Tab-separated table of C-alpha atoms in Angstrom:
chain	number	residue	atom	x	y	z
A	731	MET	CA	0.018	-0.110	0.099
A	732	LEU	CA	2.783	2.526	1.116
A	733	GLU	CA	4.793	1.884	-2.336
A	734	HIS	CA	1.451	2.470	-4.215
A	735	LEU	CA	1.137	5.901	-2.208
A	736	GLU	CA	4.850	6.792	-2.680
A	737	LEU	CA	4.649	5.614	-6.554
A	738	PHE	CA	1.674	7.871	-7.040
A	739	PHE	CA	2.608	11.449	-5.793
A	740	ARG	CA	6.091	10.888	-7.367
A	741	SER	CA	5.012	10.251	-10.657
A	742	ILE	CA	3.003	13.541	-10.004
A	743	PHE	CA	4.888	16.046	-8.165
A	744	VAL	CA	8.341	14.219	-8.144
A	745	ASP	CA	8.654	13.002	-11.654
A	746	ASN	CA	6.548	14.892	-13.960
A	747	MET	CA	5.732	13.891	-17.431
A	748	VAL	CA	6.068	17.351	-18.059
A	749	PHE	CA	8.473	19.624	-15.704
A	750	ALA	CA	11.551	16.353	-14.920
A	751	VAL	CA	11.359	14.715	-17.949
A	752	PHE	CA	9.704	17.491	-20.969
A	753	LEU	CA	7.603	14.599	-22.123
A	754	GLY	CA	4.630	15.761	-24.153
A	755	MET	CA	5.853	19.208	-25.042
A	756	CYS	CA	5.508	19.025	-28.030
A	757	SER	CA	0.114	18.996	-28.431
A	758	TYR	CA	1.462	21.187	-24.333
A	759	LEU	CA	2.685	23.633	-26.688
A	760	ALA	CA	0.498	23.258	-29.317
A	761	VAL	CA	-3.078	22.393	-27.575
A	762	SER	CA	-2.276	24.570	-24.286
A	763	LYS	CA	-4.105	28.112	-25.522
A	764	LYS	CA	-7.406	27.341	-24.123
A	765	VAL	CA	-8.280	25.435	-20.444
A	766	SER	CA	-11.654	23.530	-22.356
A	767	THR	CA	-10.026	21.602	-24.225
A	768	ALA	CA	-6.040	21.163	-22.380
A	769	VAL	CA	-8.642	19.153	-20.284
A	770	GLY	CA	-10.090	16.804	-22.866
A	771	LEU	CA	-6.383	16.399	-23.792
A	772	GLY	CA	-5.285	15.965	-20.447
A	773	ALA	CA	-7.874	13.189	-19.910
A	774	ALA	CA	-8.209	11.408	-23.057
A	775	VAL	CA	-3.438	11.187	-22.160
A	776	ILE	CA	-5.260	9.442	-18.066
A	777	PHE	CA	-6.410	7.264	-19.582
A	778	VAL	CA	-5.148	5.492	-22.533
A	779	LEU	CA	-1.942	5.516	-20.334
A	780	GLY	CA	-3.476	4.374	-17.829
A	781	VAL	CA	-4.022	1.059	-20.168
A	782	THR	CA	-0.902	1.110	-22.413
A	783	VAL	CA	0.929	0.822	-19.500
A	784	PRO	CA	-0.049	-2.437	-18.107
A	785	LEU	CA	-0.196	-3.490	-21.240
A	786	ASN	CA	3.694	-3.108	-22.234
A	787	TRP	CA	3.654	-3.768	-18.515
A	788	LEU	CA	2.753	-7.487	-19.753
A	789	LEU	CA	3.762	-7.503	-22.722
A	790	ASP	CA	7.940	-6.853	-21.517
A	791	GLN	CA	7.358	-9.583	-18.730
A	792	TYR	CA	6.237	-12.089	-20.835
A	793	LEU	CA	7.689	-11.868	-24.639
A	794	LEU	CA	11.065	-8.688	-24.078
A	795	GLN	CA	12.859	-9.263	-21.085
A	796	GLU	CA	15.561	-12.275	-20.509
A	797	GLY	CA	14.598	-15.882	-20.269
A	798	ALA	CA	10.705	-14.139	-20.349
A	799	LEU	CA	10.347	-16.676	-22.605
A	800	VAL	CA	10.577	-19.138	-20.585
A	801	TRP	CA	6.250	-20.449	-19.709
A	802	LEU	CA	7.040	-21.682	-23.542
A	803	GLY	CA	9.493	-24.173	-22.111
A	804	PRO	CA	12.198	-24.512	-20.431
A	805	GLU	CA	14.690	-24.745	-24.379
A	806	TYR	CA	13.313	-20.829	-24.714
A	807	ALA	CA	15.402	-19.910	-21.802
A	808	ASP	CA	17.855	-18.129	-23.108
A	809	TYR	CA	16.066	-15.373	-25.507
A	810	ASP	CA	15.969	-12.568	-24.866
A	811	LEU	CA	14.084	-9.624	-27.635
A	812	GLY	CA	14.395	-7.051	-25.742
A	813	PHE	CA	16.141	-5.467	-28.674
A	814	LEU	CA	12.351	-5.628	-29.761
A	815	SER	CA	10.418	-3.625	-27.602
A	816	PHE	CA	10.221	-0.345	-29.210
A	817	ILE	CA	8.369	-1.901	-31.731
A	818	LEU	CA	6.159	-3.315	-30.459
A	819	PHE	CA	4.913	-0.326	-27.490
A	820	ILE	CA	4.728	1.446	-30.718
A	821	ALA	CA	2.460	-0.893	-31.875
A	822	THR	CA	0.263	-1.488	-28.867
A	823	ILE	CA	-0.246	2.038	-28.659
A	824	ALA	CA	-1.193	2.763	-32.072
A	825	THR	CA	-3.525	-0.090	-31.718
A	826	MET	CA	-4.518	0.616	-28.261
A	827	VAL	CA	-5.532	4.518	-29.139
A	828	GLN	CA	-7.336	3.211	-32.166
A	829	LEU	CA	-9.297	0.470	-30.111
A	830	VAL	CA	-10.018	3.184	-27.993
A	831	GLU	CA	-11.093	5.607	-30.551
A	832	ILE	CA	-14.177	2.762	-31.634
A	833	VAL	CA	-15.334	1.767	-28.373
A	834	VAL	CA	-16.146	5.731	-27.242
A	835	GLU	CA	-17.555	6.619	-30.075
A	836	LYS	CA	-19.921	3.117	-30.639
A	837	PHE	CA	-21.103	3.445	-26.254
A	838	SER	CA	-20.209	7.131	-25.294
A	839	PRO	CA	-20.927	10.137	-28.599
A	840	SER	CA	-21.240	12.483	-25.963
A	841	LEU	CA	-17.152	11.608	-24.516
A	842	TYR	CA	-16.760	11.312	-28.402
A	843	ASN	CA	-16.784	14.356	-29.731
A	844	SER	CA	-14.960	15.641	-26.273
A	845	LEU	CA	-12.181	13.891	-26.472
A	846	GLY	CA	-12.312	12.483	-30.547
A	847	ILE	CA	-10.178	14.953	-32.668
A	848	PHE	CA	-7.114	14.278	-29.921
A	849	LEU	CA	-6.926	10.923	-29.869
A	850	PRO	CA	-5.251	10.355	-32.956
A	851	LEU	CA	-2.728	13.126	-32.058
A	852	ILE	CA	-2.297	11.378	-29.372
A	853	ALA	CA	-0.792	8.376	-30.528
A	854	VAL	CA	2.141	10.349	-31.287
A	855	ASN	CA	2.412	11.988	-28.661
A	856	CYS	CA	5.555	11.082	-26.061
A	857	ALA	CA	4.841	10.817	-23.108
A	858	ILE	CA	2.864	7.675	-23.407
A	859	LEU	CA	5.251	5.654	-24.747
A	860	GLY	CA	7.697	7.232	-22.800
A	861	GLY	CA	5.306	6.563	-19.945
A	862	SER	CA	6.037	2.261	-20.870
A	863	LEU	CA	9.612	2.764	-21.449
A	864	PHE	CA	9.851	4.394	-18.105
A	865	MET	CA	8.329	1.357	-16.745
A	866	GLN	CA	10.671	-0.495	-18.101
A	867	ALA	CA	13.545	1.269	-17.312
A	868	ARG	CA	12.631	1.999	-13.925
A	869	GLU	CA	11.861	-2.072	-13.522
A	870	ILE	CA	8.221	-1.526	-11.977
A	871	PRO	CA	7.601	-5.025	-10.491
A	872	ASN	CA	3.918	-5.846	-10.462
A	873	ILE	CA	1.510	-4.740	-12.880
A	874	GLY	CA	-0.335	-2.875	-10.431
A	875	LEU	CA	2.382	-1.238	-9.621
A	876	ALA	CA	2.148	-0.467	-14.022
A	877	LEU	CA	-1.597	0.677	-14.123
A	878	ASN	CA	-0.862	2.972	-11.219
A	879	TYR	CA	2.603	4.460	-12.777
A	880	GLY	CA	0.431	4.848	-16.023
A	881	ILE	CA	-2.284	6.800	-14.245
A	882	SER	CA	-0.425	8.911	-11.804
A	883	SER	CA	1.780	10.532	-14.893
A	884	GLY	CA	-1.265	11.012	-17.178
A	885	ILE	CA	-2.569	12.901	-14.249
A	886	GLY	CA	0.137	14.479	-13.761
A	887	TRP	CA	0.815	15.998	-16.905
A	888	PHE	CA	-2.976	16.773	-16.949
A	889	LEU	CA	-2.030	19.038	-13.854
A	890	ALA	CA	0.599	20.791	-16.134
A	891	ILE	CA	-1.221	21.353	-19.358
A	892	LEU	CA	-4.031	22.209	-17.112
A	893	ALA	CA	-2.247	25.106	-15.076
A	894	ILE	CA	-0.460	26.692	-18.738
A	895	ALA	CA	-3.522	26.761	-20.483
A	896	ALA	CA	-4.881	29.235	-16.888
A	897	ILE	CA	-1.640	30.780	-17.715
A	898	ARG	CA	-1.696	31.549	-20.979
A	899	GLU	CA	-5.174	32.689	-20.624
A	900	LYS	CA	-4.425	36.155	-18.286
A	901	ILE	CA	-1.403	36.672	-19.684
A	902	ARG	CA	-3.573	37.137	-22.547
A	903	TYR	CA	-4.114	40.452	-20.866
A	904	SER	CA	-0.416	41.663	-20.003
A	905	ASN	CA	2.186	43.734	-21.807
A	906	VAL	CA	4.527	40.307	-23.442
A	907	PRO	CA	7.262	41.952	-24.659
A	908	ALA	CA	6.721	41.476	-28.688
A	909	PRO	CA	9.183	38.609	-30.100
A	910	LEU	CA	8.315	36.905	-26.812
A	911	ARG	CA	4.555	37.154	-27.862
A	912	GLY	CA	3.078	33.241	-27.946
A	913	LEU	CA	5.667	31.118	-27.923
A	914	GLY	CA	8.519	32.567	-26.098
A	915	ILE	CA	6.267	32.922	-22.909
A	916	THR	CA	5.674	29.912	-22.847
A	917	PHE	CA	9.247	28.074	-22.741
A	918	ILE	CA	9.851	30.561	-19.990
A	919	ILE	CA	6.941	30.244	-17.950
A	920	THR	CA	7.397	26.385	-18.170
A	921	GLY	CA	10.427	26.577	-17.105
A	922	LEU	CA	9.370	28.335	-14.171
A	923	MET	CA	6.882	25.993	-12.802
A	924	GLY	CA	9.282	23.166	-13.426
A	925	ILE	CA	11.842	25.211	-10.528
A	926	GLY	CA	8.776	25.339	-8.547
A	927	PHE	CA	8.614	21.292	-8.935
A	928	GLN	CA	11.930	20.658	-8.081
A	929	SER	CA	10.582	21.620	-4.311
A	930	PHE	CA	8.809	18.547	-4.303
A	931	GLY	CA	11.791	16.364	-5.068
A	932	GLY	CA	12.668	16.204	-1.620
A	933	MET	CA	9.609	15.634	-0.450
A	934	LEU	CA	10.357	11.571	-0.578
A	935	THR	CA	13.388	11.006	1.013
A	936	GLY	CA	12.235	8.800	3.964
A	937	ASP	CA	13.650	5.492	5.578
A	938	ASN	CA	11.212	3.369	3.529
A	939	GLU	CA	12.831	3.501	0.599
A	940	PRO	CA	11.261	0.728	-2.217
A	941	PRO	CA	13.199	-1.391	-4.656
A	942	GLU	CA	13.683	0.924	-7.675
A	943	GLU	CA	14.947	3.552	-5.625
A	944	ALA	CA	17.756	1.028	-3.871
A	945	GLN	CA	18.950	0.708	-8.197
A	946	THR	CA	19.652	4.589	-8.173
A	947	THR	CA	21.201	5.514	-5.092
A	948	THR	CA	23.312	2.607	-6.216
A	949	VAL	CA	24.110	4.509	-9.022
A	950	GLU	CA	24.939	7.364	-7.046
A	951	THR	CA	27.262	6.014	-5.027
A	952	LYS	CA	28.211	4.898	-6.881
A	953	GLU	CA	29.353	8.191	-8.951
A	954	ASP	CA	29.736	9.887	-5.486
A	955	LYS	CA	32.610	7.332	-5.345
A	956	GLU	CA	34.578	8.688	-8.796
A	957	ILE	CA	33.577	12.070	-7.810
A	958	LYS	CA	35.790	11.641	-4.127
A	959	LYS	CA	38.703	9.610	-6.129
A	960	GLU	CA	38.848	12.852	-8.897
A	961	ILE	CA	38.643	15.243	-5.962
A	962	GLU	CA	41.284	13.658	-4.650
A	963	ASP	CA	43.297	13.489	-7.667
A	964	LYS	CA	43.655	16.957	-7.622
A	965	GLU	CA	44.807	16.958	-3.970
A	966	LYS	CA	47.087	14.908	-4.376
A	967	ALA	CA	48.395	16.944	-7.780
A	968	ILE	CA	47.537	19.925	-6.181
A	969	SER	CA	49.782	19.700	-2.859
A	970	TYR	CA	52.225	18.014	-5.206
A	971	ASN	CA	52.487	21.241	-6.860
A	972	GLU	CA	53.246	22.875	-4.067
A	973	ALA	CA	55.927	20.466	-3.250
A	974	ILE	CA	57.719	21.412	-6.166
A	975	ASN	CA	57.096	25.324	-5.842
A	976	LYS	CA	58.967	24.671	-2.668
B	42	MET	CA	25.718	23.919	-62.913
B	43	ALA	CA	25.297	23.775	-59.340
B	44	LEU	CA	24.679	20.129	-57.267
B	45	LEU	CA	22.045	21.525	-55.871
B	46	SER	CA	19.501	23.655	-57.709
B	47	LYS	CA	18.306	27.151	-55.765
B	48	LYS	CA	14.966	25.482	-54.322
B	49	ASP	CA	16.519	22.836	-53.605
B	50	ALA	CA	18.664	24.555	-51.591
B	51	ASN	CA	16.125	26.367	-50.237
B	52	LEU	CA	14.714	22.879	-48.858
B	53	ILE	CA	18.063	23.044	-47.279
B	54	LYS	CA	18.407	26.591	-45.927
B	55	ASP	CA	15.577	27.532	-44.472
B	56	PRO	CA	14.677	25.597	-41.436
B	57	LEU	CA	17.743	25.960	-40.391
B	58	ALA	CA	16.782	29.642	-39.469
B	59	ASP	CA	13.486	31.028	-40.272
B	60	ASN	CA	11.601	27.924	-40.585
B	61	ASN	CA	12.624	26.292	-38.059
B	62	PRO	CA	11.580	23.244	-36.090
B	63	ILE	CA	12.132	23.773	-32.723
B	64	THR	CA	11.299	28.019	-32.498
B	65	ILE	CA	9.133	28.085	-35.025
B	66	GLN	CA	7.176	24.514	-36.341
B	67	VAL	CA	7.477	23.740	-32.564
B	68	LEU	CA	8.299	20.239	-32.888
B	69	GLY	CA	11.007	17.710	-31.945
B	70	ILE	CA	10.681	19.197	-28.693
B	71	CYS	CA	10.346	16.703	-25.767
B	72	SER	CA	13.514	15.244	-26.561
B	73	ALA	CA	15.799	18.498	-27.075
B	74	LEU	CA	14.950	19.706	-23.657
B	75	ALA	CA	16.448	16.477	-22.172
B	76	ILE	CA	18.924	15.599	-23.115
B	77	THR	CA	20.721	19.064	-23.744
B	78	ALA	CA	22.716	19.377	-19.959
B	79	GLU	CA	25.737	18.333	-21.772
B	80	LEU	CA	27.145	19.060	-25.701
B	81	LYS	CA	28.163	15.464	-26.008
B	82	ALA	CA	24.697	14.399	-25.880
B	83	SER	CA	23.359	16.415	-27.409
B	84	VAL	CA	25.542	16.158	-30.528
B	85	VAL	CA	25.066	12.493	-30.754
B	86	MET	CA	21.305	12.981	-30.209
B	87	ALA	CA	21.931	15.213	-33.635
B	88	ILE	CA	23.139	13.096	-35.365
B	89	SER	CA	20.967	10.555	-34.419
B	90	VAL	CA	17.849	12.126	-35.791
B	91	LEU	CA	19.861	13.468	-38.592
B	92	PHE	CA	19.816	9.443	-39.382
B	93	VAL	CA	16.308	8.660	-38.717
B	94	LEU	CA	14.736	11.534	-40.590
B	95	GLY	CA	17.129	11.648	-43.746
B	96	VAL	CA	15.944	7.173	-44.733
B	97	GLY	CA	13.230	7.728	-42.880
B	98	ASN	CA	12.120	10.488	-45.134
B	99	VAL	CA	13.644	8.832	-48.333
B	100	VAL	CA	11.790	5.925	-47.916
B	101	ILE	CA	8.125	7.640	-46.923
B	102	SER	CA	9.073	8.883	-49.809
B	103	LEU	CA	8.805	5.848	-52.053
B	104	LEU	CA	6.440	4.297	-49.656
B	105	ARG	CA	3.917	6.820	-50.564
B	106	ASN	CA	2.155	5.598	-52.951
B	107	ILE	CA	1.342	2.244	-52.445
B	108	ILE	CA	0.616	3.344	-48.262
B	109	PRO	CA	-3.518	3.626	-48.287
B	110	ALA	CA	-4.446	6.526	-46.511
B	111	LYS	CA	-6.188	4.893	-43.166
B	112	ILE	CA	-3.070	3.744	-42.111
B	113	ARG	CA	-0.939	6.033	-42.742
B	114	ILE	CA	-0.091	6.507	-39.154
B	115	ILE	CA	0.980	2.707	-38.347
B	116	VAL	CA	3.576	2.663	-41.543
B	117	GLN	CA	5.092	5.242	-40.754
B	118	LEU	CA	5.490	4.408	-36.272
B	119	VAL	CA	6.618	0.929	-37.729
B	120	VAL	CA	9.599	2.846	-40.410
B	121	VAL	CA	10.680	4.897	-37.066
B	122	ALA	CA	10.616	2.295	-34.943
B	123	ALA	CA	12.458	0.092	-37.422
B	124	LEU	CA	15.042	2.878	-38.236
B	125	VAL	CA	15.305	4.196	-34.247
B	126	ILE	CA	16.512	0.420	-33.126
B	127	ILE	CA	19.339	0.529	-35.750
B	128	VAL	CA	20.376	3.391	-33.861
B	129	ASP	CA	20.374	2.184	-30.782
B	130	GLN	CA	21.752	-0.822	-30.656
B	131	VAL	CA	24.336	0.571	-32.747
B	132	LEU	CA	25.387	3.009	-29.364
B	133	LYS	CA	25.056	-0.046	-27.069
B	134	ALA	CA	27.800	-1.719	-29.208
B	135	PHE	CA	30.320	1.653	-29.837
B	136	ALA	CA	28.884	3.367	-27.053
B	137	TYR	CA	27.257	2.431	-23.822
B	138	ASP	CA	28.426	5.043	-21.479
B	139	LEU	CA	26.070	7.434	-24.271
B	140	SER	CA	23.002	4.868	-24.243
B	141	LYS	CA	22.739	4.815	-20.734
B	142	THR	CA	22.974	8.572	-20.727
B	143	LEU	CA	19.911	8.957	-22.956
B	144	SER	CA	18.732	6.727	-21.545
B	145	VAL	CA	14.189	5.728	-22.742
B	146	PHE	CA	15.351	8.878	-25.019
B	147	ILE	CA	16.678	7.771	-28.696
B	148	GLY	CA	13.375	5.590	-28.621
B	149	LEU	CA	11.378	9.104	-28.076
B	150	ILE	CA	13.346	9.818	-31.848
B	151	ILE	CA	9.644	7.617	-32.318
B	152	THR	CA	7.305	10.406	-31.064
B	153	ASN	CA	9.606	12.716	-32.146
B	154	CYS	CA	7.252	15.187	-33.580
B	155	ILE	CA	9.705	16.733	-36.075
B	156	ILE	CA	9.900	13.524	-37.739
B	157	MET	CA	6.023	12.417	-38.118
B	158	GLY	CA	6.014	16.100	-38.688
B	159	ARG	CA	8.299	15.468	-42.413
B	160	PHE	CA	6.369	12.401	-43.092
B	161	GLU	CA	2.959	14.122	-43.091
B	162	ALA	CA	3.695	17.002	-44.194
B	163	PHE	CA	6.678	16.485	-47.010
B	164	ALA	CA	7.128	12.648	-47.535
B	165	LEU	CA	4.425	11.878	-48.659
B	166	GLY	CA	3.879	14.593	-51.559
B	167	ASN	CA	7.168	14.655	-52.827
B	168	GLY	CA	10.119	12.681	-54.562
B	169	PRO	CA	12.427	10.692	-53.107
B	170	TRP	CA	15.392	13.341	-53.942
B	171	LYS	CA	13.813	16.246	-52.462
B	172	SER	CA	12.430	14.812	-48.981
B	173	PHE	CA	15.746	13.599	-48.373
B	174	LEU	CA	17.033	17.224	-48.620
B	175	ASP	CA	14.347	18.224	-46.638
B	176	GLY	CA	14.906	15.615	-43.987
B	177	ILE	CA	18.524	16.868	-44.063
B	178	GLY	CA	18.251	20.670	-43.163
B	179	ASN	CA	15.044	19.482	-40.463
B	180	ALA	CA	17.044	17.382	-38.868
B	181	LEU	CA	19.830	20.084	-39.169
B	182	GLY	CA	17.546	22.567	-38.022
B	183	TYR	CA	17.051	20.966	-34.723
B	184	GLY	CA	21.060	19.957	-34.703
B	185	VAL	CA	21.487	23.573	-34.485
B	186	ILE	CA	19.212	24.560	-30.911
B	187	LEU	CA	20.052	21.148	-29.544
B	188	VAL	CA	24.033	21.495	-30.086
B	189	ILE	CA	23.709	25.516	-28.797
B	190	VAL	CA	21.099	24.907	-25.714
B	191	GLY	CA	23.854	22.134	-24.688
B	192	PHE	CA	27.110	24.473	-25.495
B	193	PHE	CA	25.512	27.265	-22.932
B	194	ARG	CA	24.157	24.232	-19.961
B	195	GLU	CA	27.608	23.135	-19.856
B	196	LEU	CA	29.243	25.698	-20.388
B	197	LEU	CA	27.496	28.617	-17.750
B	198	GLY	CA	26.409	24.906	-15.602
B	199	SER	CA	29.355	22.596	-15.091
B	200	GLY	CA	32.437	24.463	-16.818
B	201	THR	CA	33.240	22.099	-18.979
B	202	LEU	CA	32.781	22.122	-22.987
B	203	PHE	CA	32.559	18.013	-24.100
B	204	GLY	CA	33.776	17.012	-20.697
B	205	MET	CA	37.512	19.302	-21.238
B	206	LYS	CA	38.113	22.531	-18.518
B	207	VAL	CA	37.602	24.938	-20.349
B	208	LEU	CA	37.183	27.893	-17.766
B	209	GLY	CA	39.814	26.486	-15.767
B	210	ASP	CA	39.711	24.083	-12.464
B	211	PRO	CA	36.363	24.466	-10.323
B	212	ILE	CA	38.337	22.932	-7.111
B	213	ALA	CA	42.370	23.893	-7.797
B	214	LYS	CA	40.873	27.142	-8.035
B	215	THR	CA	42.518	28.082	-11.899
B	216	GLY	CA	41.664	30.202	-14.602
B	217	LEU	CA	38.190	32.094	-13.919
B	218	TYR	CA	37.468	30.501	-10.446
B	219	SER	CA	40.911	32.146	-9.510
B	220	ILE	CA	38.800	35.425	-9.649
B	221	GLY	CA	35.573	34.010	-7.474
B	222	TYR	CA	34.480	32.902	-10.728
B	223	GLU	CA	31.426	30.155	-9.921
B	224	ASN	CA	29.546	27.920	-12.066
B	225	ASN	CA	25.822	28.071	-12.105
B	226	GLY	CA	24.420	24.956	-10.902
B	227	PHE	CA	20.723	26.618	-12.478
B	228	MET	CA	22.423	24.890	-15.567
B	229	ILE	CA	22.181	21.828	-14.743
B	230	ILE	CA	18.775	20.926	-13.882
B	231	PRO	CA	16.146	20.362	-16.383
B	232	PRO	CA	14.438	23.503	-16.060
B	233	ALA	CA	16.960	25.212	-17.371
B	234	ALA	CA	16.817	24.381	-20.834
B	235	LEU	CA	13.234	25.626	-20.993
B	236	ILE	CA	14.382	29.166	-20.367
B	237	VAL	CA	17.677	29.112	-22.134
B	238	VAL	CA	15.099	27.861	-25.431
B	239	GLY	CA	13.145	30.661	-25.235
B	240	ILE	CA	16.068	33.536	-24.546
B	241	ILE	CA	16.749	31.941	-28.316
B	242	ILE	CA	13.519	31.896	-29.655
B	243	TRP	CA	13.386	35.902	-28.043
B	244	VAL	CA	16.642	36.331	-29.332
B	245	GLN	CA	15.917	35.446	-33.098
B	246	ARG	CA	12.629	36.711	-33.439
B	247	SER	CA	14.219	40.247	-32.049
B	248	ARG	CA	16.593	40.052	-34.735
B	249	ASN	CA	13.395	39.216	-37.847
B	250	ARG	CA	10.212	40.374	-36.507
B	251	ALA	CA	7.780	38.810	-39.307
B	252	LEU	CA	8.190	36.071	-36.986
B	253	ILE	CA	6.327	37.619	-33.701
B	254	GLU	CA	3.395	35.805	-33.632
B	255	GLU	CA	-0.112	37.395	-32.792
B	256	ALA	CA	-1.145	37.868	-28.623
């Protein structure tokens, strides 16, 4: 339960799709002129991420990882189809988006009318593929967490596009320097919001670190060691130089 | 007769400045920002996109009369994904550390809007040679911004370029650091990339006022 809660807050605030890793920036910039359209796209992203991340998790677990094919029989244990993950993930996403579009059109025409034009756009939204690729890179351990990860990173993206759309609606009344109008000021505002979101980084540094974090911490300590070694080397070099100067 | 006719040359020249994919067309921003903390990663990313876009544009252009319009997006995605897998495997084989730094962002070239954007807007309606030039031009325009952002972020943030200490040694206090200069740690964090791109847009539009948007 605790790890679910932690992953949820981490994906929304600390590793926010837009502010920390810049995923889905293209549609974020293009569709954020009005709050109402931003809400439509945001909702569609949450939905599609929530469907595709668990699906791709299953694909990754039972088809792509090294030794994942072992359920077919022991002689398949050595296969590693990892290099196929890009093409399988994007195919899953493209088909799911198409499928979702057909289903929504059939059963909820009103939702289709509000989401309609955004659904095809989503197939090429980097946030969707990025969600699956990060899910793979972070080795999320079970399908519940994968579902959680998909939905919560979708919510993070939703919050980001909602915030920027609201700001852009207001900024129309301000006197922005002409060359910065439109795209330029949006970039800079996003940067400032990103700096704000950086402050969430300290939120989840408690004792109960899940295994996925343990990995990153070991990487950090390795880097730390290298830095320490560099500093030591430099100090040695300095003292050596001083000795020579004397 | 020159190698390129004037029209063809414009296909390469336009995206470098007045029709730049990042600052004007607003395409391919996602990957442009995340990996520009170091100049080396920016250059590798630019080269990868150059390869994928150049080859992909030609392939799509050759296939443009065969692809049924309804499933063209899936066909395009498959072509890009195949090319990106090649890039990814090559990087893993010959530059493993770098491919770790770039992590998922090589994979994200697939959904890089520049690629889909150029396929849709150009390769589907033009011959292979023109599409090739258009692909190269747009990838170069993308690369230029990446390299500029990477240059400033690495120089101001770590005081290095390609990992070489060009401003002196911050610990031994040589070079610029001896007169009290400090690295700006702010440039290393992700949001700084957005602000640098914002400033590039500002500079570009002040120089060429025709590009200013109506508010």
